[in-house]
Coordinates of C-alpha atoms in Angstrom, one line a residue:
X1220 CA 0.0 0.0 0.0
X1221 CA 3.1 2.4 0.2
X1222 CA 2.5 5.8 2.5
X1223 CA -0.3 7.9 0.2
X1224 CA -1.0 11.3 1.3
X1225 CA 2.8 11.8 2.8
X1226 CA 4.8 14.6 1.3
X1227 CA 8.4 14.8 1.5
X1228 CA 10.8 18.1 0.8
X1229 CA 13.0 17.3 -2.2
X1230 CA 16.0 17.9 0.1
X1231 CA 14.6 15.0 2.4
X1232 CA 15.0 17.3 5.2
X1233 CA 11.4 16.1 7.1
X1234 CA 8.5 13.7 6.2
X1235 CA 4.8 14.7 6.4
X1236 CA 1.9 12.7 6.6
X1237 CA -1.1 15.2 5.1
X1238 CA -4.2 15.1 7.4
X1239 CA -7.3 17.0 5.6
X1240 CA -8.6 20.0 7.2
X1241 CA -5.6 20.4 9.0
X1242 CA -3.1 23.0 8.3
X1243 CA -1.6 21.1 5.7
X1244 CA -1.9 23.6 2.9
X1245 CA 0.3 26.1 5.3
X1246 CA 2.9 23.1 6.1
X1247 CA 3.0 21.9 2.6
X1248 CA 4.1 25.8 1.3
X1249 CA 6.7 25.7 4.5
X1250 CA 8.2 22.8 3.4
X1251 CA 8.1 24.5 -0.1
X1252 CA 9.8 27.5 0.8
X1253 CA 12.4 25.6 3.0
X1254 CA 14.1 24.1 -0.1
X1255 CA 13.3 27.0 -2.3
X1256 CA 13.0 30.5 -0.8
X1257 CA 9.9 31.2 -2.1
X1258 CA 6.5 29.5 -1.8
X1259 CA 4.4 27.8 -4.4
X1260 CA 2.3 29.9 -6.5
X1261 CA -0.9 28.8 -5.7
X1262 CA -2.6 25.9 -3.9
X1263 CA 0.1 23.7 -3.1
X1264 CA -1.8 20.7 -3.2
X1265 CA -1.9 21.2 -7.2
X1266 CA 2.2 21.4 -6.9
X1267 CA 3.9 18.2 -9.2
X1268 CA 7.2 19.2 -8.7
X1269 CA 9.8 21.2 -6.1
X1270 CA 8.2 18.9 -3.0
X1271 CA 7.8 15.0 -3.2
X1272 CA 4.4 13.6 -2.9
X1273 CA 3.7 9.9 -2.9
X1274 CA 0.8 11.0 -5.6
X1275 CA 3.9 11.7 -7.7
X1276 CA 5.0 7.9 -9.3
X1277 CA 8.7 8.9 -9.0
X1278 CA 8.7 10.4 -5.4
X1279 CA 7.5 6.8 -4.1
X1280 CA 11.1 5.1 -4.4
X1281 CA 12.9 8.0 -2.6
X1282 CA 9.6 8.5 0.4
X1283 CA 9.3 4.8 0.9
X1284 CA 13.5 4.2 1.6
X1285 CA 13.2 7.6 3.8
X1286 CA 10.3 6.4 5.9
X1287 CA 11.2 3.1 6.5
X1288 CA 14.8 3.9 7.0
X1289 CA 13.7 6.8 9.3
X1290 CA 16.2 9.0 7.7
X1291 CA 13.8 11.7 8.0
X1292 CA 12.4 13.9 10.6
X1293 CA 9.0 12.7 10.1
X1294 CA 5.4 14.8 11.6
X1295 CA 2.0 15.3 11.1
X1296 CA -0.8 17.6 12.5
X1297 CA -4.3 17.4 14.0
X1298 CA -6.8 19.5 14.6
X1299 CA -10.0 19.6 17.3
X1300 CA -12.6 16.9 15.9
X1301 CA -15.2 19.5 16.3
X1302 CA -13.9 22.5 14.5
X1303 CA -12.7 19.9 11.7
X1304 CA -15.7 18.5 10.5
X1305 CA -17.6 21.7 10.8
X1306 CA -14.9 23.1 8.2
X1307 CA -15.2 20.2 6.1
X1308 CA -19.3 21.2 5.7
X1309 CA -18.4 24.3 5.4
X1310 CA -16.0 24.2 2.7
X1311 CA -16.6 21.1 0.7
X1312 CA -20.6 20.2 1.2
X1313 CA -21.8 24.5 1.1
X1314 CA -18.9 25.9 -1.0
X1315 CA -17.9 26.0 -4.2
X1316 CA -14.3 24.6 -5.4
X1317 CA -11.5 26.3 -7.0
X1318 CA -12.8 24.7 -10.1
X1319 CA -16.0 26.6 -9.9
X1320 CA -18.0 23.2 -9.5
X1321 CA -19.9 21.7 -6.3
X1322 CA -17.5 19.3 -4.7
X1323 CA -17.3 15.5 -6.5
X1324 CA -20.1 16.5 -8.6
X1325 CA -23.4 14.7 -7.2
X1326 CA -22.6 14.7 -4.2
X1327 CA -24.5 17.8 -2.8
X1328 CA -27.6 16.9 -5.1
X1329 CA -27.6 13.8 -3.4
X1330 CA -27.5 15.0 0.6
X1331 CA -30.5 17.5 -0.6
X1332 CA -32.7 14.7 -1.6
X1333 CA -31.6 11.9 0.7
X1334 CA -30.5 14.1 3.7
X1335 CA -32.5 16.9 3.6
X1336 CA -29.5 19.7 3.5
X1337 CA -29.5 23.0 2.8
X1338 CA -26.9 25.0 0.9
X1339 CA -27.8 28.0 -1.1
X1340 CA -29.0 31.0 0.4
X1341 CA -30.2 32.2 3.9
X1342 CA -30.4 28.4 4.9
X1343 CA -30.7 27.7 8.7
X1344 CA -26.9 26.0 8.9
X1345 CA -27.4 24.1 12.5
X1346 CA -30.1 22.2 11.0
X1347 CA -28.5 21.9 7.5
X1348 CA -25.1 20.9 9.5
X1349 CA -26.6 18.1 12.1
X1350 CA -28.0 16.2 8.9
X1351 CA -25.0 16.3 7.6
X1352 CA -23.1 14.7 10.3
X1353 CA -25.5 11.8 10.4
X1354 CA -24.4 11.4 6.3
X1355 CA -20.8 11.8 7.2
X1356 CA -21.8 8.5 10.4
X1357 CA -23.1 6.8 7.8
X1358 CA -20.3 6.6 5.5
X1359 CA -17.8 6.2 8.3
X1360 CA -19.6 3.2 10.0
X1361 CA -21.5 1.6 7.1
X1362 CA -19.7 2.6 4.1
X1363 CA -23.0 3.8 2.6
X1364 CA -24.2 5.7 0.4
X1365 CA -20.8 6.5 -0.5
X1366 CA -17.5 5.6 1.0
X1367 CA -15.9 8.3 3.4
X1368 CA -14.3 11.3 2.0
X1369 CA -10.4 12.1 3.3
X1370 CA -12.0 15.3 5.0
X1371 CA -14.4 14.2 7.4
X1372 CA -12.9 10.5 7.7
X1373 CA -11.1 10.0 11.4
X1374 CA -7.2 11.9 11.6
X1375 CA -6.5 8.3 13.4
X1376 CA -7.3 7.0 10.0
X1377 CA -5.2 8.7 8.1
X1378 CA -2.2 8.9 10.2
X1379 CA -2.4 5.2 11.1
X1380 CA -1.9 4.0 7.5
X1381 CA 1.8 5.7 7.9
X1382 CA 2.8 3.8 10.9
X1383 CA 0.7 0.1 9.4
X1384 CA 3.0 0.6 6.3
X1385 CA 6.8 1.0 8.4
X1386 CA 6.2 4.6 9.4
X1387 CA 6.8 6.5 12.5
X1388 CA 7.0 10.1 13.9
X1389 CA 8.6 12.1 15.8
X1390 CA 6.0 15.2 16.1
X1391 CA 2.5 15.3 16.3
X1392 CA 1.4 19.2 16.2
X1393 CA -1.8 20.4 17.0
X1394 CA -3.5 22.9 14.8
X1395 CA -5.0 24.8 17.6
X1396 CA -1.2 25.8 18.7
X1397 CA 0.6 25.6 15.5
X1398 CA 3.2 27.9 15.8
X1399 CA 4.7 26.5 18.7
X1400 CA 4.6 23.0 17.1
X1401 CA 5.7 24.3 13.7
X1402 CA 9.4 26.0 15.0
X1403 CA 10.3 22.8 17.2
X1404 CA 9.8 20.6 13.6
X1405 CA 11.7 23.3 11.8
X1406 CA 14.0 23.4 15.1
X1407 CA 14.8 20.1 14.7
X1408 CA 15.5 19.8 10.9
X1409 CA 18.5 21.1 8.6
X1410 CA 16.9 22.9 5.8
X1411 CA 18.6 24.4 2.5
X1412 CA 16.6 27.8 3.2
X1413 CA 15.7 29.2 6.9
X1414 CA 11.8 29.6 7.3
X1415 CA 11.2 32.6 9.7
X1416 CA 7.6 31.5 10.8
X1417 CA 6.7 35.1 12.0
X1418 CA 6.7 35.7 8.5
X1419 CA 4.6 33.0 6.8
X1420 CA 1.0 33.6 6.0
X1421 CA -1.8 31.4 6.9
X1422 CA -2.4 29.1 3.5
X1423 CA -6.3 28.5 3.7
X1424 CA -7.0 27.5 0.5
X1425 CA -10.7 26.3 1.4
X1426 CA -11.1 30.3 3.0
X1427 CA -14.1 31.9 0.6
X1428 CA -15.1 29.0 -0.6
X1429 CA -18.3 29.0 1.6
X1430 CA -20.5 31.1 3.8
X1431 CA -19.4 32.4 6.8
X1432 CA -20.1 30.1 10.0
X1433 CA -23.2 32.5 11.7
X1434 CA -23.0 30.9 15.1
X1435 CA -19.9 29.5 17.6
X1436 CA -19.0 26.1 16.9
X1437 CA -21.1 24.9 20.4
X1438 CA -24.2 26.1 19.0
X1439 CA -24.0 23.4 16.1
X1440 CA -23.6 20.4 18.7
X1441 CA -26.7 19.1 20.8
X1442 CA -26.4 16.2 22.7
X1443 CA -27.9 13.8 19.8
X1444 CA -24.4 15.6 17.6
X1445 CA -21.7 15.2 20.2
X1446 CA -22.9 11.4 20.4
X1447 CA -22.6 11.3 16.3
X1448 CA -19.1 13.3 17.2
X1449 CA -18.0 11.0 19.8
X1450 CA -19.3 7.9 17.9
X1451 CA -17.2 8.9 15.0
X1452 CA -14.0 10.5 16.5
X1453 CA -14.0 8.7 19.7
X1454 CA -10.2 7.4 19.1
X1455 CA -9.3 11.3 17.4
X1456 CA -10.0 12.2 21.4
X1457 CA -8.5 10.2 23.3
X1458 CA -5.3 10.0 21.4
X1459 CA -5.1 13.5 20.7
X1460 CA -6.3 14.5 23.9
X1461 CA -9.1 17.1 22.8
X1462 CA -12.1 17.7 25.3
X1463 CA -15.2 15.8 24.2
X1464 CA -17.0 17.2 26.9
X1465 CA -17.3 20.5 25.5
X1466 CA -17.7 21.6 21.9
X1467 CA -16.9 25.1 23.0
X1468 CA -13.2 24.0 24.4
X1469 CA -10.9 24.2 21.1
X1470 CA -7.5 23.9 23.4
X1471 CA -6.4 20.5 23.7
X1472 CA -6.5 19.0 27.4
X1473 CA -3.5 16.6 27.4
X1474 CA 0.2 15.4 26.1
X1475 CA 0.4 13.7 22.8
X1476 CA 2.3 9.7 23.6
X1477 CA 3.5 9.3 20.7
X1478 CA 4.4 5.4 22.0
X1479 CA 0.3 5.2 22.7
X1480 CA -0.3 6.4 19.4
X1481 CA 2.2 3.6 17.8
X1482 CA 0.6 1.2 19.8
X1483 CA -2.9 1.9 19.0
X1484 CA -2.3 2.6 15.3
X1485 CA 0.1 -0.1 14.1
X1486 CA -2.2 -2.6 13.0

């Protein structure tokens, strides 16, 4: 199966395992600029060359003997289960893509008719949201009507096919305090070009594609909603260490293990 979704700088200076919905557009153009000076001109995901991608047939060879050499400095970033899958309505299920389409086509037509959603307009977006999580439950658990998409699917998910496959890291950052995560990474690494992250803008490429969030992220999550949540993301919690208690409460609430995380995720 290989490592998909990891990213690699061409100077093999660190190792990152993508996680949607997650800073990754802002990491991907700092591990751009670290080898280049400069950063990508436009949305980094749409890069095919100056940063290796295991998308890319001939970065495999050179990310697979990295990872499971560990000759990397290898990391990967999460984000509060709460505020993530609220972005991901947001931006993929009410915006509009880059492309000017709805996102994968038939999708949207098919939560208005099956799910009842709501996307154009004044629409009430708590109600419109909460049917949408029970479609995102629904693909998670039972695979139906529709596989789940990499931007509501669990961050355990993603970052456990890394370690399955040979992987392991050395940071986990949160989202919620990136900066400080971010310069102990770039700490730790030797890159060709010094990143000074004071100066680095905030890459959010899904920014604008949708309407603004009206109401604070609590408001969207009754008790029926934090069950779908917890149902869902239950292992994103504990291994993350976010507060499940509290939709409000963005902060994470504990250390990262990264030996727990091995552990849990290896198989």
């Amino acid at each position: 199966m290989g490592f998909p979704g990891t990213w690699m700088t061409e100077s093999e200076s660190m190792v990152y395992r993508v996680v949607p919905k997650c800073a990754c557009s802002t990491i991907g153009q700092i591990m751009y600029y670290s080898d280049h000076g400069t950063f990508f001109e436009g949305d980094i995901h749409d890069a095919t060359s100056g940063l290796h991608k295991w998308a890319l047939e001939d970065s495999q060879p050179v990310i697979s003997e990295r990872v499971r050499a560990h000759k990397a400095y290898t990391f990967t970033c999460v984000r509060n289960p709460y505020t993530r899958i609220l972005s991901s309505f947001f931006d993929k299920i009410c915006g509009i893509q880059r492309n000017g389409e709805r996102y994968r086509g038939k999708l949207v037509p098919m939560l208005i008719q099956k799910y009842g959603i709501e996307v154009e307009g004044d629409f009430d977006q708590i109600t419109s949201f909460r049917r949408f999580l029970l479609f995102a439950r629904d693909t998670i658990r039972f695979r139906k009507p529709m596989d789940p998409d990499i931007h509501w699917s669990a961050m355990s998910s993603h970052i456990a096919t890394f370690i399955a496959n040979g992987g392991r890291y050395d940071r986990i950052l949160w989202t919620e305090n990136f900066n400080d995560g971010m310069a102990d990474v770039l700490q730790a690494v030797k890159t060709p070009i010094e990143v000074k992250l004071e100066e680095v803008p905030r890459f959010n490429e899904s920014e604008g594609h949708g309407p603004k969030r009206a109401h604070p992220v609590e408001a969207f999550f009754d008790d029926l909603s934090m069950h779908l949540v917890y149902e869902i993301y239950k292992r994103d919690f504990e291994l993350f260490h976010y507060d499940f208690e509290n939709p409000a409460s963005r902060m994470p609430v504990g250390e990262i293990d990264l030996d727990e995380v091995h552990a849990k995720l290896s198989s």
